[in-house]
Short mmCIF file of C-alpha atoms and ligand atoms in Angstrom, two decimals:
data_model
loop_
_atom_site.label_atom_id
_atom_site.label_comp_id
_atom_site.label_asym_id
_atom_site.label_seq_id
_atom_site.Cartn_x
_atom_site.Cartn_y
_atom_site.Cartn_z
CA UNK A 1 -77.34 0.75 55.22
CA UNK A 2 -75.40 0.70 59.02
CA UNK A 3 -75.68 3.57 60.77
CA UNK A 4 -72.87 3.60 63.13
CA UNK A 5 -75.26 2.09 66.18
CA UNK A 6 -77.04 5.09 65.83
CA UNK A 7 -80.42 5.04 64.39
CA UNK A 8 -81.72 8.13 62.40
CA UNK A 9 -83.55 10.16 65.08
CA UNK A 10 -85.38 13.11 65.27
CA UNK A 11 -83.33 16.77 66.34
CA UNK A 12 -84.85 20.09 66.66
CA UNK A 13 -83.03 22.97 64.52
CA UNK A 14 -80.28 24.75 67.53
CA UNK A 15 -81.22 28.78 66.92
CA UNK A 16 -79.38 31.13 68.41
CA UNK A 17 -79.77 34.95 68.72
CA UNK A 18 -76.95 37.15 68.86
CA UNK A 19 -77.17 41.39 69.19
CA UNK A 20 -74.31 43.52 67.94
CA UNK A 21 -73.82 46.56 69.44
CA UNK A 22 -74.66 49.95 67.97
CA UNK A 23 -73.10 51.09 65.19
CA UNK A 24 -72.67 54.99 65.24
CA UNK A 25 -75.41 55.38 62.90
CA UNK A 26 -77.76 54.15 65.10
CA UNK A 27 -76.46 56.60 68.17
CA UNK A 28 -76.46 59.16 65.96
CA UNK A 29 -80.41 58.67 65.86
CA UNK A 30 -81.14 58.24 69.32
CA UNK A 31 -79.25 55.81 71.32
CA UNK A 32 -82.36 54.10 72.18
CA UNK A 33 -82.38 50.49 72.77
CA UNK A 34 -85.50 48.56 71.35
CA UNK A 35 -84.98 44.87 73.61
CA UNK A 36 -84.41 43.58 76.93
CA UNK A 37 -82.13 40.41 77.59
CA UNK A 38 -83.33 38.16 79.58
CA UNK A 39 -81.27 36.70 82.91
CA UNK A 40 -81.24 33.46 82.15
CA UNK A 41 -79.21 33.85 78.52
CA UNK A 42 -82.13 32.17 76.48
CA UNK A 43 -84.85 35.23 76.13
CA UNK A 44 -85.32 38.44 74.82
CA UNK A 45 -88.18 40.65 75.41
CA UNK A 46 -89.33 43.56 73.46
CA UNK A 47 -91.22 45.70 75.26
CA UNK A 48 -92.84 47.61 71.97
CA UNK A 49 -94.86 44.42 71.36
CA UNK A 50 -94.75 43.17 74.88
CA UNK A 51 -93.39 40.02 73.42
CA UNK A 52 -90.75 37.32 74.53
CA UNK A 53 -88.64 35.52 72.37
CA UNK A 54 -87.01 32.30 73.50
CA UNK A 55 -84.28 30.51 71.73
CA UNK A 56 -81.37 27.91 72.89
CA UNK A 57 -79.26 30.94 73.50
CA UNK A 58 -79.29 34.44 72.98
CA UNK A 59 -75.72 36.19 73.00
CA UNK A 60 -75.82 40.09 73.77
CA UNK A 61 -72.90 42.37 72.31
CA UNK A 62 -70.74 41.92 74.41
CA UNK A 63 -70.39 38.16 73.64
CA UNK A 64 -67.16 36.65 72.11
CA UNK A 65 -66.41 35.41 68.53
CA UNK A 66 -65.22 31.71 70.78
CA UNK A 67 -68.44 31.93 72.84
CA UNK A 68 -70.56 31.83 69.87
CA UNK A 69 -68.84 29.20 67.98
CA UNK A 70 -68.70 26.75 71.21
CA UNK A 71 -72.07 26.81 71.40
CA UNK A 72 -73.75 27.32 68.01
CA UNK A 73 -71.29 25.88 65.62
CA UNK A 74 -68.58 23.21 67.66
CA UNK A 75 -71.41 20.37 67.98
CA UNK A 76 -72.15 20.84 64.25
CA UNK A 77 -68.81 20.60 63.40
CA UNK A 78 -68.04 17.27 65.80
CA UNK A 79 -71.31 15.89 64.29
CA UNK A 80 -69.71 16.61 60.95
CA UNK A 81 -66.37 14.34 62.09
CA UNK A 82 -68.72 11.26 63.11
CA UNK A 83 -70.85 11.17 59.65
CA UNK A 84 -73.62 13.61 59.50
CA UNK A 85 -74.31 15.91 57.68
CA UNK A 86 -74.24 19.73 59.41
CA UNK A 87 -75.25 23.02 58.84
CA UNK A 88 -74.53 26.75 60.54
CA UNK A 89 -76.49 29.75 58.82
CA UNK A 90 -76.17 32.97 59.55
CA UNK A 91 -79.99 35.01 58.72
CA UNK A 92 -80.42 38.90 59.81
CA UNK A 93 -80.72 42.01 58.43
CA UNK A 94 -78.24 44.14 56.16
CA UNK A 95 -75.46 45.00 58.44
CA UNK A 96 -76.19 43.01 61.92
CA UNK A 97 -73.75 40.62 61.65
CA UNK A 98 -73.71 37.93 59.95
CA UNK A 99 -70.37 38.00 57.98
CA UNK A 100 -69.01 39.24 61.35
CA UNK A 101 -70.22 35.90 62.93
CA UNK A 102 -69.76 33.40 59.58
CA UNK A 103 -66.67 34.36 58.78
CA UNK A 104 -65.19 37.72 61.41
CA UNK A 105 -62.96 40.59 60.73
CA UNK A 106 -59.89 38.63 60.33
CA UNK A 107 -59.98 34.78 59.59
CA UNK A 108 -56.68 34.22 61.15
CA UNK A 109 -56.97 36.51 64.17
CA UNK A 110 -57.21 34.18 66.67
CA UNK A 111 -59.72 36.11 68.37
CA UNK A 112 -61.40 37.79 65.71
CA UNK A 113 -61.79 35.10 63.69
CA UNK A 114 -65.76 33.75 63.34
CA UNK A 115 -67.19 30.13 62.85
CA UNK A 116 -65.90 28.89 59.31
CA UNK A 117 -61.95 30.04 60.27
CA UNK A 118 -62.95 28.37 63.68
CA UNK A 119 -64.68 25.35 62.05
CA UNK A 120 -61.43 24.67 59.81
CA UNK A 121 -58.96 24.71 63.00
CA UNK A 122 -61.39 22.13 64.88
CA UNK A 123 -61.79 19.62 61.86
CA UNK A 124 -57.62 19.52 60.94
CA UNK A 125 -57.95 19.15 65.26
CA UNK A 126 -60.41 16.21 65.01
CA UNK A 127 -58.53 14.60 61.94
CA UNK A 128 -55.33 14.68 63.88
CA UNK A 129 -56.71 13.35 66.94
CA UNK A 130 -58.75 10.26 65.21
CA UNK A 131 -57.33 6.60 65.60
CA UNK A 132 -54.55 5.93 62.48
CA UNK A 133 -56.81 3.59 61.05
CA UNK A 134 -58.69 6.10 59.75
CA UNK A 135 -58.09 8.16 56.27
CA UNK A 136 -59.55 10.76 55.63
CA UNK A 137 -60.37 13.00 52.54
CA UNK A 138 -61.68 16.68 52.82
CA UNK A 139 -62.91 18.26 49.73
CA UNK A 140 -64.37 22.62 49.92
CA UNK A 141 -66.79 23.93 47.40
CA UNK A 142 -67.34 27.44 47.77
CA UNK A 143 -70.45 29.26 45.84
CA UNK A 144 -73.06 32.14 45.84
CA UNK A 145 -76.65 32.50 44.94
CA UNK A 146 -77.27 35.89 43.28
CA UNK A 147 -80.72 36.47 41.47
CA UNK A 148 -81.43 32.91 41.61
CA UNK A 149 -78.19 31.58 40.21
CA UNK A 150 -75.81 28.95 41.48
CA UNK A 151 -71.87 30.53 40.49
CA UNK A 152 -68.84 28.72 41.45
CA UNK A 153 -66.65 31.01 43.21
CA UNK A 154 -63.79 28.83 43.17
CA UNK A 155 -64.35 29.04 38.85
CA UNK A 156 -66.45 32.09 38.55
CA UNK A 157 -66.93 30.77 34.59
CA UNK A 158 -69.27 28.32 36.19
CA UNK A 159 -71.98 31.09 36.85
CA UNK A 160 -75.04 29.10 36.67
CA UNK A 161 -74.42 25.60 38.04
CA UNK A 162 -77.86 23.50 38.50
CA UNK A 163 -78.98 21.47 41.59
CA UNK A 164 -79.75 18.13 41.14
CA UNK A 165 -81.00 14.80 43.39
CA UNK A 166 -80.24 11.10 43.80
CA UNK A 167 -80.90 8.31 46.28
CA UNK A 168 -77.05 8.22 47.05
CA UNK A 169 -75.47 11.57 47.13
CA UNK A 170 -79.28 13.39 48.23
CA UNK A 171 -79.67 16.82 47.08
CA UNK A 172 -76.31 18.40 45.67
CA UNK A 173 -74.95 21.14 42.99
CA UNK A 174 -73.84 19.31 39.56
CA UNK A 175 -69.95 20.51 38.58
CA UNK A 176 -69.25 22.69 41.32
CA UNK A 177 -65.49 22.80 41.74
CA UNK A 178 -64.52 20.42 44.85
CA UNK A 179 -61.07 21.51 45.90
CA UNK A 180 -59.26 18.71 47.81
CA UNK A 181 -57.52 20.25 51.07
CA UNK A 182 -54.86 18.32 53.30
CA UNK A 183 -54.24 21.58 55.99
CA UNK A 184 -55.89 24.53 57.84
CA UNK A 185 -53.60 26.82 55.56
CA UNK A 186 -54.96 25.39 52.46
CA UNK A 187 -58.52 26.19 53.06
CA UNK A 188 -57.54 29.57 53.92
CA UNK A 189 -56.08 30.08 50.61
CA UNK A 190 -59.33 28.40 48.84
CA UNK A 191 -61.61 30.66 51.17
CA UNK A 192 -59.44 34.06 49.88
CA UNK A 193 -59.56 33.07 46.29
CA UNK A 194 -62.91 32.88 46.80
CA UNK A 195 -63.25 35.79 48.69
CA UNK A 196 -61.57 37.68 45.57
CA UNK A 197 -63.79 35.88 43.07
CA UNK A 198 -66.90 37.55 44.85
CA UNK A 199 -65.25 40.52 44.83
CA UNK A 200 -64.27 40.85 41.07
CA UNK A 201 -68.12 39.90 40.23
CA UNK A 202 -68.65 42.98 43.23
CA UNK A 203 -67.19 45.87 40.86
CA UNK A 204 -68.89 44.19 37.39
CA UNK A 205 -72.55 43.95 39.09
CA UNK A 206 -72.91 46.36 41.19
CA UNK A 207 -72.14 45.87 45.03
CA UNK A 208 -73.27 42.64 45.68
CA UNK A 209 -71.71 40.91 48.53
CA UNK A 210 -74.89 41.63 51.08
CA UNK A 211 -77.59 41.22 47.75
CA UNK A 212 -76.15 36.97 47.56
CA UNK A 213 -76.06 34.01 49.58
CA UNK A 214 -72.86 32.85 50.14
CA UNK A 215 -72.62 29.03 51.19
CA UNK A 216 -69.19 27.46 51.93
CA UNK A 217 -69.27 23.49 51.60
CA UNK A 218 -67.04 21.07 53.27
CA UNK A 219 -67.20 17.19 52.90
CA UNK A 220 -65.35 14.65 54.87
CA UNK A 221 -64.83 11.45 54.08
CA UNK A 222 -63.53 8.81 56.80
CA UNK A 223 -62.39 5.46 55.65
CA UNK A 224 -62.10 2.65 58.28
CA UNK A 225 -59.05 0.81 57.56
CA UNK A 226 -60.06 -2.59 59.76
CA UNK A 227 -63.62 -2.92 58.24
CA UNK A 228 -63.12 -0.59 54.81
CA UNK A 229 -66.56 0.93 56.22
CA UNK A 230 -66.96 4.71 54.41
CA UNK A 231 -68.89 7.52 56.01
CA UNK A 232 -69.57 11.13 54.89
CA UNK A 233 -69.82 13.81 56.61
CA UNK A 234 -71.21 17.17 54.77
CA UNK A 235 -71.22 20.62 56.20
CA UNK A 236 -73.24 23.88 54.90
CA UNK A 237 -71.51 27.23 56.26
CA UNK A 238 -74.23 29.59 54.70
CA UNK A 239 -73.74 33.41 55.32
CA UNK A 240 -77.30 34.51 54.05
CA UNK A 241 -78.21 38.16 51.89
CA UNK A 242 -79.34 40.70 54.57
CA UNK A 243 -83.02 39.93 55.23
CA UNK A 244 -84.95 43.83 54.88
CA UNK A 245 -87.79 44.61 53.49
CA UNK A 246 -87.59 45.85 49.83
CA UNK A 247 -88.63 49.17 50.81
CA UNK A 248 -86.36 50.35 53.41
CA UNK A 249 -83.52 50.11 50.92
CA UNK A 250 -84.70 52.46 48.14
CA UNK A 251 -83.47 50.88 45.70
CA UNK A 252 -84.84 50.85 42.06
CA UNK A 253 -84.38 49.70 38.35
CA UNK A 254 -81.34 46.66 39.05
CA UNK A 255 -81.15 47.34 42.69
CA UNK A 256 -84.67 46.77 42.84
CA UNK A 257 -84.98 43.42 41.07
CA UNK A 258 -81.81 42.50 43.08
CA UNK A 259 -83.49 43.28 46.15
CA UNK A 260 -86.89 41.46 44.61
CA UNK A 261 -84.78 37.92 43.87
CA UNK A 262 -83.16 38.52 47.55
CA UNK A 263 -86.62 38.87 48.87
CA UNK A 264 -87.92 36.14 46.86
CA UNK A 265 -85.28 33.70 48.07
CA UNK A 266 -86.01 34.75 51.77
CA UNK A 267 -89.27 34.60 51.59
CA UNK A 268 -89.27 30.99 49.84
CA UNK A 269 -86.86 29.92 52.66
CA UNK A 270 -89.41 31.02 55.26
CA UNK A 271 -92.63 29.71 53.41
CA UNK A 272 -90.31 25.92 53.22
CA UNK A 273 -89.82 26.89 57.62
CA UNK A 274 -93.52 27.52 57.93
CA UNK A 275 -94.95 24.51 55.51
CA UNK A 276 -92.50 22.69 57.88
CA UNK A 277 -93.91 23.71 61.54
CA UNK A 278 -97.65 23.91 60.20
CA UNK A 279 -99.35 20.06 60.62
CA UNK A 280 -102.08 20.78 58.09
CA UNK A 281 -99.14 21.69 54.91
CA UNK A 282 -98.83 18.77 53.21
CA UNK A 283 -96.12 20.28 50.54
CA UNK A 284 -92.74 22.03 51.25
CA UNK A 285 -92.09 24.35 48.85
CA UNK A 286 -88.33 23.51 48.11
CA UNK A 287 -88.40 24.21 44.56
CA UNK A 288 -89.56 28.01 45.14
CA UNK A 289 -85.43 28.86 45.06
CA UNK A 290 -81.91 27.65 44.37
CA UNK A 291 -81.69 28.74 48.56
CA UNK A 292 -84.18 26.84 49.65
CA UNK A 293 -83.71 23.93 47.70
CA UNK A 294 -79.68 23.59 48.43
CA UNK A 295 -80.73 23.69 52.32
CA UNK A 296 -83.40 21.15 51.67
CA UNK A 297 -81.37 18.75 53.60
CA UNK A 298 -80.57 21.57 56.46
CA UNK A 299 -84.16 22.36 56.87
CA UNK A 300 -87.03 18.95 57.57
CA UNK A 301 -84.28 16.77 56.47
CA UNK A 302 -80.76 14.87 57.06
CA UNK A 303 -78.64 17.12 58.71
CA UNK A 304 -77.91 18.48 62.12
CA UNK A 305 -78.52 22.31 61.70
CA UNK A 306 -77.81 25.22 63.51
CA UNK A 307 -79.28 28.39 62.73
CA UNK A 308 -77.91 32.08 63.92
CA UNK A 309 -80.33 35.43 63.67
CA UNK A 310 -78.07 38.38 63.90
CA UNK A 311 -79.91 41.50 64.91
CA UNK A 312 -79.27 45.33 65.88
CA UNK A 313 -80.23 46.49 69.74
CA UNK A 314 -81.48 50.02 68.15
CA UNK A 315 -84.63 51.04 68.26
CA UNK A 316 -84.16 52.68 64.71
CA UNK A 317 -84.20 48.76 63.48
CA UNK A 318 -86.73 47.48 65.41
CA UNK A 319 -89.28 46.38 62.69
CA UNK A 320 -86.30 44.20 61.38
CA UNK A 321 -84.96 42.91 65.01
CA UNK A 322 -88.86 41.46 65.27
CA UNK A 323 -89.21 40.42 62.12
CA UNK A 324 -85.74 38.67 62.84
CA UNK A 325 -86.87 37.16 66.22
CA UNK A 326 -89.97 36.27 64.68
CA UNK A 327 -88.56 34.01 61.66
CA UNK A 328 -85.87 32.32 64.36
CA UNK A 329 -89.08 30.87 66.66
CA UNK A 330 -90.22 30.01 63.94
CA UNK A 331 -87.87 27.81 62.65
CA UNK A 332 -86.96 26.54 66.18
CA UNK A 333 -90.31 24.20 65.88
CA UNK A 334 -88.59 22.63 62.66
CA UNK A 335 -87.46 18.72 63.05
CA UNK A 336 -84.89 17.33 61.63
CA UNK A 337 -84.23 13.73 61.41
CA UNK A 338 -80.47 13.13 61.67
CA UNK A 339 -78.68 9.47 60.61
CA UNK A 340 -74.62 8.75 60.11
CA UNK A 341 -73.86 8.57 56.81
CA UNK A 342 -72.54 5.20 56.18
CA UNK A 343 -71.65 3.89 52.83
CA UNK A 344 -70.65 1.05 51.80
CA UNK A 345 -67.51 1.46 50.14
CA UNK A 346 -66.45 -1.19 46.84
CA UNK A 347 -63.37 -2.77 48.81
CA UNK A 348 -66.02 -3.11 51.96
CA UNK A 349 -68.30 -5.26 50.02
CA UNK A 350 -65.73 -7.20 48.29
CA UNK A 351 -64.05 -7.34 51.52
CA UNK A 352 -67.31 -8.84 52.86
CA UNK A 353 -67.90 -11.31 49.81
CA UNK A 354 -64.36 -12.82 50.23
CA UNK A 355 -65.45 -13.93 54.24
CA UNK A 356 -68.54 -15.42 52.85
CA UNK A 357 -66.79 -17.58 50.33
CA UNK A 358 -64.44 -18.59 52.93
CA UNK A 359 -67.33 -19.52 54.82
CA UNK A 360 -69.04 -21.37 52.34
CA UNK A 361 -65.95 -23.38 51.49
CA UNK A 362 -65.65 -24.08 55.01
CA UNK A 363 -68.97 -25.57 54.70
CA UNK A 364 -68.26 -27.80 51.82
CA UNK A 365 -65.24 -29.36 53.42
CA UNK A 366 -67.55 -30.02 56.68
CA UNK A 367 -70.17 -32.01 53.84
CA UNK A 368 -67.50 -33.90 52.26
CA UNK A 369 -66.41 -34.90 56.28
CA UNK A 370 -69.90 -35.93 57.18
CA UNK A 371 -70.54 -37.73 54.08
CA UNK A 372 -67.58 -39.66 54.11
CA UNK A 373 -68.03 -40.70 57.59
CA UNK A 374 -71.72 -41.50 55.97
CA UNK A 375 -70.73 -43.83 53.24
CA UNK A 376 -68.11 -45.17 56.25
CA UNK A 377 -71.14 -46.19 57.75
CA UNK A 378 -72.46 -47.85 55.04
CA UNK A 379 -75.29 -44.89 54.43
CA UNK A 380 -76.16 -43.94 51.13
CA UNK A 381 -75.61 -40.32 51.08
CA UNK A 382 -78.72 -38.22 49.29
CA UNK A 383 -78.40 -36.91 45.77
CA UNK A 384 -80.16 -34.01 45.69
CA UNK A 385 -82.23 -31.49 47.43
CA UNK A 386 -84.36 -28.69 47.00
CA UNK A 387 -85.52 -26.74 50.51
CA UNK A 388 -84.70 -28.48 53.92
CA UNK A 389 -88.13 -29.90 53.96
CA UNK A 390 -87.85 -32.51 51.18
CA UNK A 391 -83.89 -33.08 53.02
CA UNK A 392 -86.02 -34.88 55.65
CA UNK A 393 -87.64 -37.09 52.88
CA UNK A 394 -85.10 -37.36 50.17
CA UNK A 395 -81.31 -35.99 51.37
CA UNK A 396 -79.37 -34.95 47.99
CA UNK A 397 -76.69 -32.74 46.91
CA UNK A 398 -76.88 -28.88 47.10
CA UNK A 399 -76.76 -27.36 43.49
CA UNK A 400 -74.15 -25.21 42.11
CA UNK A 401 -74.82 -21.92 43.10
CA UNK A 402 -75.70 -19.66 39.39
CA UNK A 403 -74.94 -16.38 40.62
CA UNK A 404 -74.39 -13.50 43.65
CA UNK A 405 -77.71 -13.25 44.89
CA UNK A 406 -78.66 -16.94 44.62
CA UNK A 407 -75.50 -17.93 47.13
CA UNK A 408 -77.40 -17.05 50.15
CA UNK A 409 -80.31 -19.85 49.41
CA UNK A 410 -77.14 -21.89 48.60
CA UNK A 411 -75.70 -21.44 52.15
CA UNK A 412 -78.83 -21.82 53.60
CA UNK A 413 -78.89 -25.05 51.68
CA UNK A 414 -75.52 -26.19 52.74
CA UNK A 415 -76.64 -25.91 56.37
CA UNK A 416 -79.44 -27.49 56.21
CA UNK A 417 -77.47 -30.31 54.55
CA UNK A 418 -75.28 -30.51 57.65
CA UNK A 419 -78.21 -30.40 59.91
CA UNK A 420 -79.42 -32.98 58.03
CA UNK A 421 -76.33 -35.40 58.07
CA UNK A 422 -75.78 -34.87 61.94
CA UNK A 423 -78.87 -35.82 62.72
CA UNK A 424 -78.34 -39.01 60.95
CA UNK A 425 -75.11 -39.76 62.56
CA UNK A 426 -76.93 -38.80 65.55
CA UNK A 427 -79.49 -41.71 65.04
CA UNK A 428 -76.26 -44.22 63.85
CA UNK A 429 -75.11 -43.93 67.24
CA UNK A 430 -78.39 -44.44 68.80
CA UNK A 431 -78.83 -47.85 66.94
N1 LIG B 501 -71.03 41.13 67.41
C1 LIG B 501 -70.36 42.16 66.87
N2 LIG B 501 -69.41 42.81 67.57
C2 LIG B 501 -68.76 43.84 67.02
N3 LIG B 501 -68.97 44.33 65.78
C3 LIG B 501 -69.90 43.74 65.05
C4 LIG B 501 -70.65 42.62 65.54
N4 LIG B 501 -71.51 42.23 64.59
C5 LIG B 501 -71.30 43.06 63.54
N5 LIG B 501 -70.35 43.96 63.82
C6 LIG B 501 -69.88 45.01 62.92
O1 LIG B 501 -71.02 45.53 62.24
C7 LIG B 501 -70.73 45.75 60.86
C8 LIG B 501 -71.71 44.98 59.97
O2 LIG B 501 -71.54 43.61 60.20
P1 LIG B 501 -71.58 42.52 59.04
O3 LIG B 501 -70.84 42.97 57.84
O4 LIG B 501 -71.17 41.26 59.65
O5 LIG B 501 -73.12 42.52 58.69
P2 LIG B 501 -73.90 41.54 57.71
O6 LIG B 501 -75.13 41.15 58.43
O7 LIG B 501 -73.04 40.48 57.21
O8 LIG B 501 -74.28 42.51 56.54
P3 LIG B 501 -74.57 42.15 54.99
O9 LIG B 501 -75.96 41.65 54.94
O10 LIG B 501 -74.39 43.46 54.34
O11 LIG B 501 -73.56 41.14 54.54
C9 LIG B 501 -69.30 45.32 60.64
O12 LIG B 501 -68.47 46.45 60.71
C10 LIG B 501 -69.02 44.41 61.80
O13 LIG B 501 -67.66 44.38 62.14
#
């Protein structure tokens, strides 16, 4: 495995905090504010608790749809376009703002539009921008997890897909429905049929958009022309369920066990953050949830992640805003440790068997030189050999090499053969 001069190396999780401002319910209530932004635009304080929270960035509501994607999601994306793998989630309560952020109000309003319409217009930028020798395929996936099961919103038949894990491809979702895309425009169109599937499901099941996880996958691949090297780049966009208590939302009978499978899947994702940042937890719990286990990657593993906590100013949601802030320093400790993805594609490794046969018949016609100018010399040139030590007792002929893997020791062979005949042209001359 190459990795692109860059060895895998260790990356903190990028968490960012951004406030929305108050929706009328909340002035209705009061008006009150529950946090204080800090100056220097990483820190929050709450004064209820006396607490400070500090992240990479914290974005108040005032703070632009551009400003949030340059920082939290752009260096994700370009991380994406050199091989890694990448993830942006979104995690807050009901209603603070994570669709606003993931997706915005209008995905092609140039200013309205929120990370994934942003992340599509910088990846068709990067791909048009790369040197021509390199090709590139991008392939979306598009699916929710609701009550722990995996459904294909780009086939909405496919409504409980299954994860699975191998060496090569890590962990991934068996027959989701990879779209191949060749323009911004297309995506769009993938991203609204999508947006309809959910929406269909919506009127069936109740209303379900908040209650799922929605997680929008992107893979590039990027194939060198010169070298036929491969790499892939994978990207998470994951707009989580709103993160409240089971309580606060009154819900009961379906709504309830809804809100218990949204909980569940919350909660397993923060039990996974905090057997990650605690030294003594020697187990992760991926396998508590489909969520947890489709970020396994994003969270303690291969990917460079970037994680959002969307929260309301009002003091009405202050138990949540904590509880937010609370789950984001946590998951700030988490380390990643973050390598290109470089394959080795089929034509790469013929490509690199052809220049060692070349070299090896180079060698041979060198040997048939030398021994020639042996027998010239009136030397009787060896028979066989078997390592280069018995060459310097008994010189002899390499053996026909059986297979693949025994070529090597047959080059290795062939050069100590050479060695072997210009040393004893070396000692001709000498006498
Ligand atoms: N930063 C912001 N600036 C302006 N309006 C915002 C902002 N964040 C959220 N809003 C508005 O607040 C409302 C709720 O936001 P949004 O739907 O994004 O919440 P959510 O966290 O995704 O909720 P859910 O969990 O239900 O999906 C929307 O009307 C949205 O436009």
């Amino acid at each position: 495995m190459a990795f692109d001069g860059q060895d895998p190396h260790e990356e903190s999780i990028k968490v960012c905090c951004r406030f929305r401002p108050q929706n009328q319910l909340e002035k209705d209530q009061s008006g009150k504010i529950c946090i204080t932004l800090g100056d220097d635009i990483t820190s929050v304080y709450v004064p209820n608790i006396d607490s400070s929270f500090v992240f990479d960035r914290v974005f108040g509501s005032e703070a632009s749809q551009k400003e949030v994607y340059d920082y939290a999601a752009k260096p994700i994306i370009n991380g994406v376009l050199r091989g890694f793998n990448g993830t942006v989630f979104a995690y807050g309560q009901t209603a603070s703002g994570k669709t606003h952020t993931m997706e915005g109000p209008d995905i092609e309003d140039e200013v309205q539009m929120g990370v994934i319409p942003r992340m599509v217009w910088s990846i068709f930028d990067g791909i048009d921008h790369a040197a021509d020798y390199i090709e590139f395929v991008v392939k979306v996936a598009i699916v929710e997890i609701y009550n722990e099961r995996i459904r294909d919103l780009l086939d909405p038949k496919k409504d409980n897909l299954k994860i699975h894990e191998d060496k090569a491809r890590g962990v991934f979702i068996g027959g989701v429905t990879e779209t191949y895309v060749g323009s911004e425009q297309e995506i769009f169109d993938i991203m609204k049929t999508g947006k309809y599937n959910r929406a269909v499901a919506e009127t069936n099941l109740n209303e379900h958009s908040s209650r799922s996880h929605l997680i929008f996958m992107l893979t590039i691949e990027q194939k060198n022309l010169h070298d036929r090297s491969l790499k892939v780049g994978k990207l998470h966009l994951v707009d989580l369920a709103g993160s409240e208590k089971v309580g606060k939302t009154g819900a009961t009978g379906d709504r309830l066990d809804e809100a218990k499978n949204i909980n569940r899947s919350l909660s397993a994702l923060g039990n996974v953050i905090n057997a990650l940042t605690d030294r003594k937890s020697t187990h992760v719990p991926y396998r508590d949830s489909k969520l947890s286990r489709v970020l396994q990657e994003s969270l303690g593993g291969n990917a460079k992640t970037s994680l959002i906590i969307t929260c309301s100013p009002s003091y009405y949601n202050e138990q949540e805003t904590i509880s937010t802030l609370r789950f984001g320093q946590r998951a700030k400790m988490i380390k990643n440790v973050v390598k290109v993805n470089h394959e080795r594609s089929v034509e790469e490794l013929k490509m690199l068997l052809q220049r060692r046969d070349q070299a090896l018949g180079d060698l041979r016609g060198r040997v048939s030189l030398l021994e020639q100018l042996l027998r010239s010399n009136g030397i009787p040139v060896p028979e066989e050999h078997t390592t280069s030590s018995s060459l310097t007792r008994q010189a002899s002929a390499p053996p026909a090499p059986v297979d693949e893997a025994e070529k090597t020791e047959y080059e290795d062979q062939l050069q100590d053969f050479v060695a072997f005949v210009l040393a004893a042209l070396a000692d001709i001359l000498e006498t």
